[in-house]
Amino acid sequence: MAFGALIIGDEILSGRRSDKHLAKLIELLGARGLRLAWARYVGDDAASLVAALRETLTTGDAVFSFGGIGATPDDRTRQAAAEALGLDLVLHPEAEAILRAKFGDEITPHRLQLGTYPRGSTIIPNPYNQVPGFAIGNHFFVPGFPVMAWPMVAWVLDTRFHHLHHAADYVEAAITVLDAVEGRLVDLMEAITAGFPDLNLFSLPNVPASADEVRSIELGVKGPAASVAAAMSRIKTEVGARGYAWQEKA
């Protein structure tokens, strides 16, 4: 199964807030032997949200959606999800019970809107302030606040996708080649790509910011463990034979 991310909010696109969800989601997935296949940023415009969700809902991917599930006028993710699915928004009974327990005599119709989701949704527990997120199909909708969102994502990964943890034969390895430029190693990269078609090769050059820094290339591969080991052995041998110093990349 592929995992994707929708990160929602005009504040991200305008620069008023910096996104922290992408890096954390990659970390949460990686700790479980999983990886992120794609990510997409979307503003709060209702039409754009509906279009994005209609597209992602057809992929079959497991998608984590961050932001826009509050009850203020600029929070439109719940409504967009319902429209994209052709469903109505309804007050989820379990969410209603949680909200009434949380707010007590201070519960209001506005606060109950926090528990309205597309019909057929299930809730995602929120350990920070108890206001749930929701899931429908393979889409998982959590708040934009990291302190709430990240433990909710971890819960989804550990309950819905535990059977996938560390199930794939997929690793990544790399070395840092010192004082090197990509152009002089392209033939090696081409040979590795041809010799190990089951791997994905990557080359990440470091451009020095000052004369005191040494240019370098992070050169590596990712894929099945046995192929990665064989390819990295060949890369190290060839890089050394060409006179380059290199370091293991953690």
mmCIF file of C-alpha atoms in Angstrom:
data_model
loop_
_atom_site.group_PDB
_atom_site.id
_atom_site.type_symbol
_atom_site.label_atom_id
_atom_site.label_comp_id
_atom_site.label_asym_id
_atom_site.label_seq_id
_atom_site.Cartn_x
_atom_site.Cartn_y
_atom_site.Cartn_z
ATOM 1 C CA MET A 1 0.000 0.000 0.000
ATOM 2 C CA ALA A 2 1.201 3.494 -0.836
ATOM 3 C CA PHE A 3 0.967 6.280 1.736
ATOM 4 C CA GLY A 4 0.256 9.889 0.839
ATOM 5 C CA ALA A 5 -0.236 13.219 2.578
ATOM 6 C CA LEU A 6 -2.564 16.161 2.069
ATOM 7 C CA ILE A 7 -1.417 19.226 4.001
ATOM 8 C CA ILE A 8 -4.175 21.796 4.021
ATOM 9 C CA GLY A 9 -4.266 25.486 4.812
ATOM 10 C CA ASP A 10 -3.831 28.903 3.237
ATOM 11 C CA GLU A 11 -1.438 29.745 6.075
ATOM 12 C CA ILE A 12 1.040 27.179 4.742
ATOM 13 C CA LEU A 13 0.869 28.452 1.177
ATOM 14 C CA SER A 14 1.171 32.104 2.259
ATOM 15 C CA GLY A 15 4.106 31.436 4.576
ATOM 16 C CA ARG A 16 2.314 32.577 7.729
ATOM 17 C CA ARG A 17 2.974 29.089 9.116
ATOM 18 C CA SER A 18 5.744 26.646 8.252
ATOM 19 C CA ASP A 19 4.731 23.073 7.576
ATOM 20 C CA LYS A 20 6.091 20.540 10.043
ATOM 21 C CA HIS A 21 3.820 17.634 9.153
ATOM 22 C CA LEU A 22 5.702 16.341 6.113
ATOM 23 C CA ALA A 23 8.966 15.642 7.931
ATOM 24 C CA LYS A 24 7.163 14.138 10.925
ATOM 25 C CA LEU A 25 4.997 11.857 8.799
ATOM 26 C CA ILE A 26 8.102 10.565 7.012
ATOM 27 C CA GLU A 27 9.647 9.910 10.437
ATOM 28 C CA LEU A 28 6.562 8.127 11.779
ATOM 29 C CA LEU A 29 6.321 5.946 8.698
ATOM 30 C CA GLY A 30 10.041 5.199 8.628
ATOM 31 C CA ALA A 31 10.054 4.042 12.231
ATOM 32 C CA ARG A 32 7.568 1.363 11.178
ATOM 33 C CA GLY A 33 9.357 0.286 8.031
ATOM 34 C CA LEU A 34 6.970 2.264 5.819
ATOM 35 C CA ARG A 35 7.561 5.168 3.441
ATOM 36 C CA LEU A 36 5.747 8.140 1.999
ATOM 37 C CA ALA A 37 4.916 7.891 -1.705
ATOM 38 C CA TRP A 38 3.662 11.436 -2.282
ATOM 39 C CA ALA A 39 2.596 14.691 -0.629
ATOM 40 C CA ARG A 40 0.408 17.560 -1.763
ATOM 41 C CA TYR A 41 -0.298 21.035 -0.387
ATOM 42 C CA VAL A 42 -3.784 22.481 -0.799
ATOM 43 C CA GLY A 43 -5.266 25.793 0.308
ATOM 44 C CA ASP A 44 -8.600 26.308 2.059
ATOM 45 C CA ASP A 45 -10.524 27.027 -1.148
ATOM 46 C CA ALA A 46 -13.511 24.686 -1.147
ATOM 47 C CA ALA A 47 -13.406 23.843 -4.853
ATOM 48 C CA SER A 48 -9.688 23.042 -4.703
ATOM 49 C CA LEU A 49 -10.202 20.813 -1.677
ATOM 50 C CA VAL A 50 -13.043 18.903 -3.288
ATOM 51 C CA ALA A 51 -11.026 18.412 -6.486
ATOM 52 C CA ALA A 52 -7.979 17.195 -4.573
ATOM 53 C CA LEU A 53 -9.999 14.749 -2.485
ATOM 54 C CA ARG A 54 -11.912 13.402 -5.462
ATOM 55 C CA GLU A 55 -8.551 12.607 -7.019
ATOM 56 C CA THR A 56 -6.907 11.042 -3.960
ATOM 57 C CA LEU A 57 -9.976 9.033 -2.978
ATOM 58 C CA THR A 58 -9.761 7.123 -6.251
ATOM 59 C CA THR A 59 -6.138 6.034 -5.768
ATOM 60 C CA GLY A 60 -6.659 3.415 -3.068
ATOM 61 C CA ASP A 61 -3.698 4.938 -1.208
ATOM 62 C CA ALA A 62 -3.731 5.481 2.534
ATOM 63 C CA VAL A 63 -3.850 9.270 2.844
ATOM 64 C CA PHE A 64 -3.263 11.407 5.928
ATOM 65 C CA SER A 65 -4.962 14.790 5.687
ATOM 66 C CA PHE A 66 -3.752 17.511 8.039
ATOM 67 C CA GLY A 67 -5.801 20.580 8.876
ATOM 68 C CA GLY A 68 -9.145 22.206 8.264
ATOM 69 C CA ILE A 69 -11.382 19.994 10.414
ATOM 70 C CA GLY A 70 -12.328 22.642 12.976
ATOM 71 C CA ALA A 71 -15.643 24.486 13.084
ATOM 72 C CA THR A 72 -14.677 28.007 12.010
ATOM 73 C CA PRO A 73 -15.672 29.359 8.580
ATOM 74 C CA ASP A 74 -12.193 28.800 7.127
ATOM 75 C CA ASP A 75 -12.242 25.089 8.084
ATOM 76 C CA ARG A 76 -13.682 23.335 5.051
ATOM 77 C CA THR A 77 -12.061 19.900 4.981
ATOM 78 C CA ARG A 78 -14.992 18.001 6.508
ATOM 79 C CA GLN A 79 -17.431 19.559 4.061
ATOM 80 C CA ALA A 80 -15.089 18.989 1.113
ATOM 81 C CA ALA A 81 -14.638 15.325 2.025
ATOM 82 C CA ALA A 82 -18.398 14.834 2.178
ATOM 83 C CA GLU A 83 -18.914 16.537 -1.190
ATOM 84 C CA ALA A 84 -16.083 14.575 -2.808
ATOM 85 C CA LEU A 85 -17.676 11.339 -1.611
ATOM 86 C CA GLY A 86 -21.238 12.362 -2.437
ATOM 87 C CA LEU A 87 -22.278 11.928 1.200
ATOM 88 C CA ASP A 88 -24.016 14.113 3.726
ATOM 89 C CA LEU A 89 -22.451 15.398 6.917
ATOM 90 C CA VAL A 90 -23.904 13.849 10.067
ATOM 91 C CA LEU A 91 -23.168 14.102 13.759
ATOM 92 C CA HIS A 92 -21.237 10.974 14.695
ATOM 93 C CA PRO A 93 -22.793 9.458 17.850
ATOM 94 C CA GLU A 94 -19.484 8.495 19.450
ATOM 95 C CA ALA A 95 -18.013 11.910 18.681
ATOM 96 C CA GLU A 96 -21.123 13.548 20.127
ATOM 97 C CA ALA A 97 -20.725 11.600 23.357
ATOM 98 C CA ILE A 98 -17.062 12.605 23.606
ATOM 99 C CA LEU A 99 -17.828 16.263 22.963
ATOM 100 C CA ARG A 100 -20.706 16.353 25.456
ATOM 101 C CA ALA A 101 -18.474 14.741 28.084
ATOM 102 C CA LYS A 102 -15.706 17.232 27.372
ATOM 103 C CA PHE A 103 -17.754 20.426 27.362
ATOM 104 C CA GLY A 104 -20.568 19.472 29.752
ATOM 105 C CA ASP A 105 -22.986 22.337 30.288
ATOM 106 C CA GLU A 106 -20.918 24.482 27.915
ATOM 107 C CA ILE A 107 -21.730 22.328 24.880
ATOM 108 C CA THR A 108 -23.190 24.316 21.994
ATOM 109 C CA PRO A 109 -24.423 23.492 18.481
ATOM 110 C CA HIS A 110 -21.248 25.127 17.184
ATOM 111 C CA ARG A 111 -19.045 22.810 19.247
ATOM 112 C CA LEU A 112 -21.073 19.806 18.145
ATOM 113 C CA GLN A 113 -20.126 20.641 14.572
ATOM 114 C CA LEU A 114 -16.670 19.328 15.473
ATOM 115 C CA GLY A 115 -18.216 15.864 15.475
ATOM 116 C CA THR A 116 -19.944 16.052 12.095
ATOM 117 C CA TYR A 117 -18.300 13.899 9.435
ATOM 118 C CA PRO A 118 -19.266 12.262 6.143
ATOM 119 C CA ARG A 119 -21.807 9.542 6.837
ATOM 120 C CA GLY A 120 -20.094 6.223 7.541
ATOM 121 C CA SER A 121 -16.944 7.719 9.062
ATOM 122 C CA THR A 122 -15.177 6.310 12.110
ATOM 123 C CA ILE A 123 -13.398 8.423 14.692
ATOM 124 C CA ILE A 124 -9.693 8.863 15.343
ATOM 125 C CA PRO A 125 -9.063 9.445 19.074
ATOM 126 C CA ASN A 126 -7.310 12.647 20.084
ATOM 127 C CA PRO A 127 -5.247 12.166 23.270
ATOM 128 C CA TYR A 128 -4.504 15.894 23.604
ATOM 129 C CA ASN A 129 -7.952 17.449 23.968
ATOM 130 C CA GLN A 130 -10.267 14.532 23.094
ATOM 131 C CA VAL A 131 -11.839 16.245 20.037
ATOM 132 C CA PRO A 132 -11.700 13.398 17.518
ATOM 133 C CA GLY A 133 -10.538 13.293 13.956
ATOM 134 C CA PHE A 134 -12.241 10.996 11.498
ATOM 135 C CA ALA A 135 -11.510 8.308 8.938
ATOM 136 C CA ILE A 136 -13.423 7.168 5.919
ATOM 137 C CA GLY A 137 -12.122 4.628 3.457
ATOM 138 C CA ASN A 138 -8.357 4.885 3.530
ATOM 139 C CA HIS A 139 -8.356 8.621 4.259
ATOM 140 C CA PHE A 140 -7.504 9.825 7.749
ATOM 141 C CA PHE A 141 -8.343 13.391 8.737
ATOM 142 C CA VAL A 142 -6.514 14.975 11.683
ATOM 143 C CA PRO A 143 -6.149 18.566 12.951
ATOM 144 C CA GLY A 144 -3.457 20.935 11.768
ATOM 145 C CA PHE A 145 -1.975 21.250 15.258
ATOM 146 C CA PRO A 146 1.103 18.989 15.525
ATOM 147 C CA VAL A 147 0.560 18.274 19.228
ATOM 148 C CA MET A 148 -2.764 16.655 18.297
ATOM 149 C CA ALA A 149 -2.097 15.390 14.793
ATOM 150 C CA TRP A 150 1.079 13.395 15.323
ATOM 151 C CA PRO A 151 -0.123 11.037 18.069
ATOM 152 C CA MET A 152 -3.342 10.551 16.084
ATOM 153 C CA VAL A 153 -1.341 9.525 13.000
ATOM 154 C CA ALA A 154 0.746 7.172 15.134
ATOM 155 C CA TRP A 155 -2.459 5.585 16.453
ATOM 156 C CA VAL A 156 -3.743 5.016 12.916
ATOM 157 C CA LEU A 157 -0.453 3.463 11.827
ATOM 158 C CA ASP A 158 -0.373 1.177 14.855
ATOM 159 C CA THR A 159 -4.002 0.062 14.683
ATOM 160 C CA ARG A 160 -4.967 0.078 11.011
ATOM 161 C CA PHE A 161 -1.603 -0.754 9.453
ATOM 162 C CA HIS A 162 0.264 -2.787 12.056
ATOM 163 C CA HIS A 163 0.306 -5.747 9.685
ATOM 164 C CA LEU A 164 2.432 -3.727 7.243
ATOM 165 C CA HIS A 165 5.114 -2.705 9.738
ATOM 166 C CA HIS A 166 8.549 -3.783 8.500
ATOM 167 C CA ALA A 167 6.869 -6.165 6.062
ATOM 168 C CA ALA A 168 8.505 -4.818 2.913
ATOM 169 C CA ASP A 169 12.024 -5.781 1.900
ATOM 170 C CA TYR A 170 13.121 -2.196 1.467
ATOM 171 C CA VAL A 171 16.219 -0.456 2.821
ATOM 172 C CA GLU A 172 18.301 2.565 1.910
ATOM 173 C CA ALA A 173 22.069 3.044 2.026
ATOM 174 C CA ALA A 174 24.460 5.758 0.862
ATOM 175 C CA ILE A 175 27.973 7.129 1.079
ATOM 176 C CA THR A 176 29.225 10.702 0.969
ATOM 177 C CA VAL A 177 31.779 11.073 -1.812
ATOM 178 C CA LEU A 178 34.142 13.925 -0.956
ATOM 179 C CA ASP A 179 35.389 16.576 -3.365
ATOM 180 C CA ALA A 180 33.353 15.111 -6.208
ATOM 181 C CA VAL A 181 31.018 16.435 -8.887
ATOM 182 C CA GLU A 182 28.142 14.487 -10.397
ATOM 183 C CA GLY A 183 29.353 14.815 -13.974
ATOM 184 C CA ARG A 184 32.392 12.639 -13.282
ATOM 185 C CA LEU A 185 30.306 9.861 -11.744
ATOM 186 C CA VAL A 186 27.424 9.705 -14.203
ATOM 187 C CA ASP A 187 28.831 6.633 -15.946
ATOM 188 C CA LEU A 188 29.026 4.817 -12.610
ATOM 189 C CA MET A 189 25.450 5.814 -11.825
ATOM 190 C CA GLU A 190 24.305 4.542 -15.209
ATOM 191 C CA ALA A 191 26.126 1.239 -14.668
ATOM 192 C CA ILE A 192 24.517 0.756 -11.244
ATOM 193 C CA THR A 193 21.075 1.603 -12.608
ATOM 194 C CA ALA A 194 21.510 -0.896 -15.443
ATOM 195 C CA GLY A 195 23.015 -3.594 -13.246
ATOM 196 C CA PHE A 196 20.440 -3.336 -10.467
ATOM 197 C CA PRO A 197 17.066 -2.619 -12.102
ATOM 198 C CA ASP A 198 15.206 -3.420 -8.865
ATOM 199 C CA LEU A 199 16.846 -0.458 -7.100
ATOM 200 C CA ASN A 200 16.321 3.293 -7.152
ATOM 201 C CA LEU A 201 19.583 5.231 -7.286
ATOM 202 C CA PHE A 202 19.885 8.738 -5.861
ATOM 203 C CA SER A 203 22.559 11.400 -6.104
ATOM 204 C CA LEU A 204 22.365 14.467 -3.880
ATOM 205 C CA PRO A 205 25.149 17.006 -4.461
ATOM 206 C CA ASN A 206 26.200 19.458 -1.775
ATOM 207 C CA VAL A 207 27.053 22.879 -3.181
ATOM 208 C CA PRO A 208 29.513 24.654 -0.853
ATOM 209 C CA ALA A 209 28.291 27.916 0.596
ATOM 210 C CA SER A 210 31.840 29.145 1.188
ATOM 211 C CA ALA A 211 35.417 28.413 0.153
ATOM 212 C CA ASP A 212 35.980 26.640 3.468
ATOM 213 C CA GLU A 213 33.495 23.880 2.660
ATOM 214 C CA VAL A 214 34.244 20.773 0.628
ATOM 215 C CA ARG A 215 31.865 19.851 -2.159
ATOM 216 C CA SER A 216 30.456 16.367 -1.942
ATOM 217 C CA ILE A 217 27.814 13.997 -3.265
ATOM 218 C CA GLU A 218 25.529 11.754 -1.252
ATOM 219 C CA LEU A 219 25.356 8.695 -3.501
ATOM 220 C CA GLY A 220 23.178 5.716 -2.681
ATOM 221 C CA VAL A 221 20.442 3.276 -3.563
ATOM 222 C CA LYS A 222 17.194 2.006 -2.054
ATOM 223 C CA GLY A 223 15.245 -1.195 -2.534
ATOM 224 C CA PRO A 224 15.598 -4.899 -1.540
ATOM 225 C CA ALA A 225 18.291 -5.411 1.097
ATOM 226 C CA ALA A 226 20.400 -7.950 -0.796
ATOM 227 C CA SER A 227 20.525 -5.821 -3.926
ATOM 228 C CA VAL A 228 21.306 -2.707 -1.911
ATOM 229 C CA ALA A 229 24.252 -4.440 -0.241
ATOM 230 C CA ALA A 230 25.632 -5.677 -3.571
ATOM 231 C CA ALA A 231 25.196 -2.300 -5.274
ATOM 232 C CA MET A 232 26.786 -0.366 -2.426
ATOM 233 C CA SER A 233 29.778 -2.710 -2.437
ATOM 234 C CA ARG A 234 30.255 -2.004 -6.126
ATOM 235 C CA ILE A 235 29.807 1.739 -5.655
ATOM 236 C CA LYS A 236 32.388 1.879 -2.853
ATOM 237 C CA THR A 237 34.898 -0.149 -4.831
ATOM 238 C CA GLU A 238 34.514 1.963 -7.948
ATOM 239 C CA VAL A 239 34.556 5.286 -6.101
ATOM 240 C CA GLY A 240 37.741 4.286 -4.297
ATOM 241 C CA ALA A 241 39.353 3.075 -7.531
ATOM 242 C CA ARG A 242 38.736 6.500 -9.037
ATOM 243 C CA GLY A 243 40.674 8.138 -6.234
ATOM 244 C CA TYR A 244 37.797 9.629 -4.270
ATOM 245 C CA ALA A 245 37.586 9.559 -0.501
ATOM 246 C CA TRP A 246 34.192 8.626 0.875
ATOM 247 C CA GLN A 247 32.375 8.301 4.198
ATOM 248 C CA GLU A 248 29.500 6.110 5.298
ATOM 249 C CA LYS A 249 26.241 8.013 5.385
ATOM 250 C CA ALA A 250 24.168 7.373 8.516
#
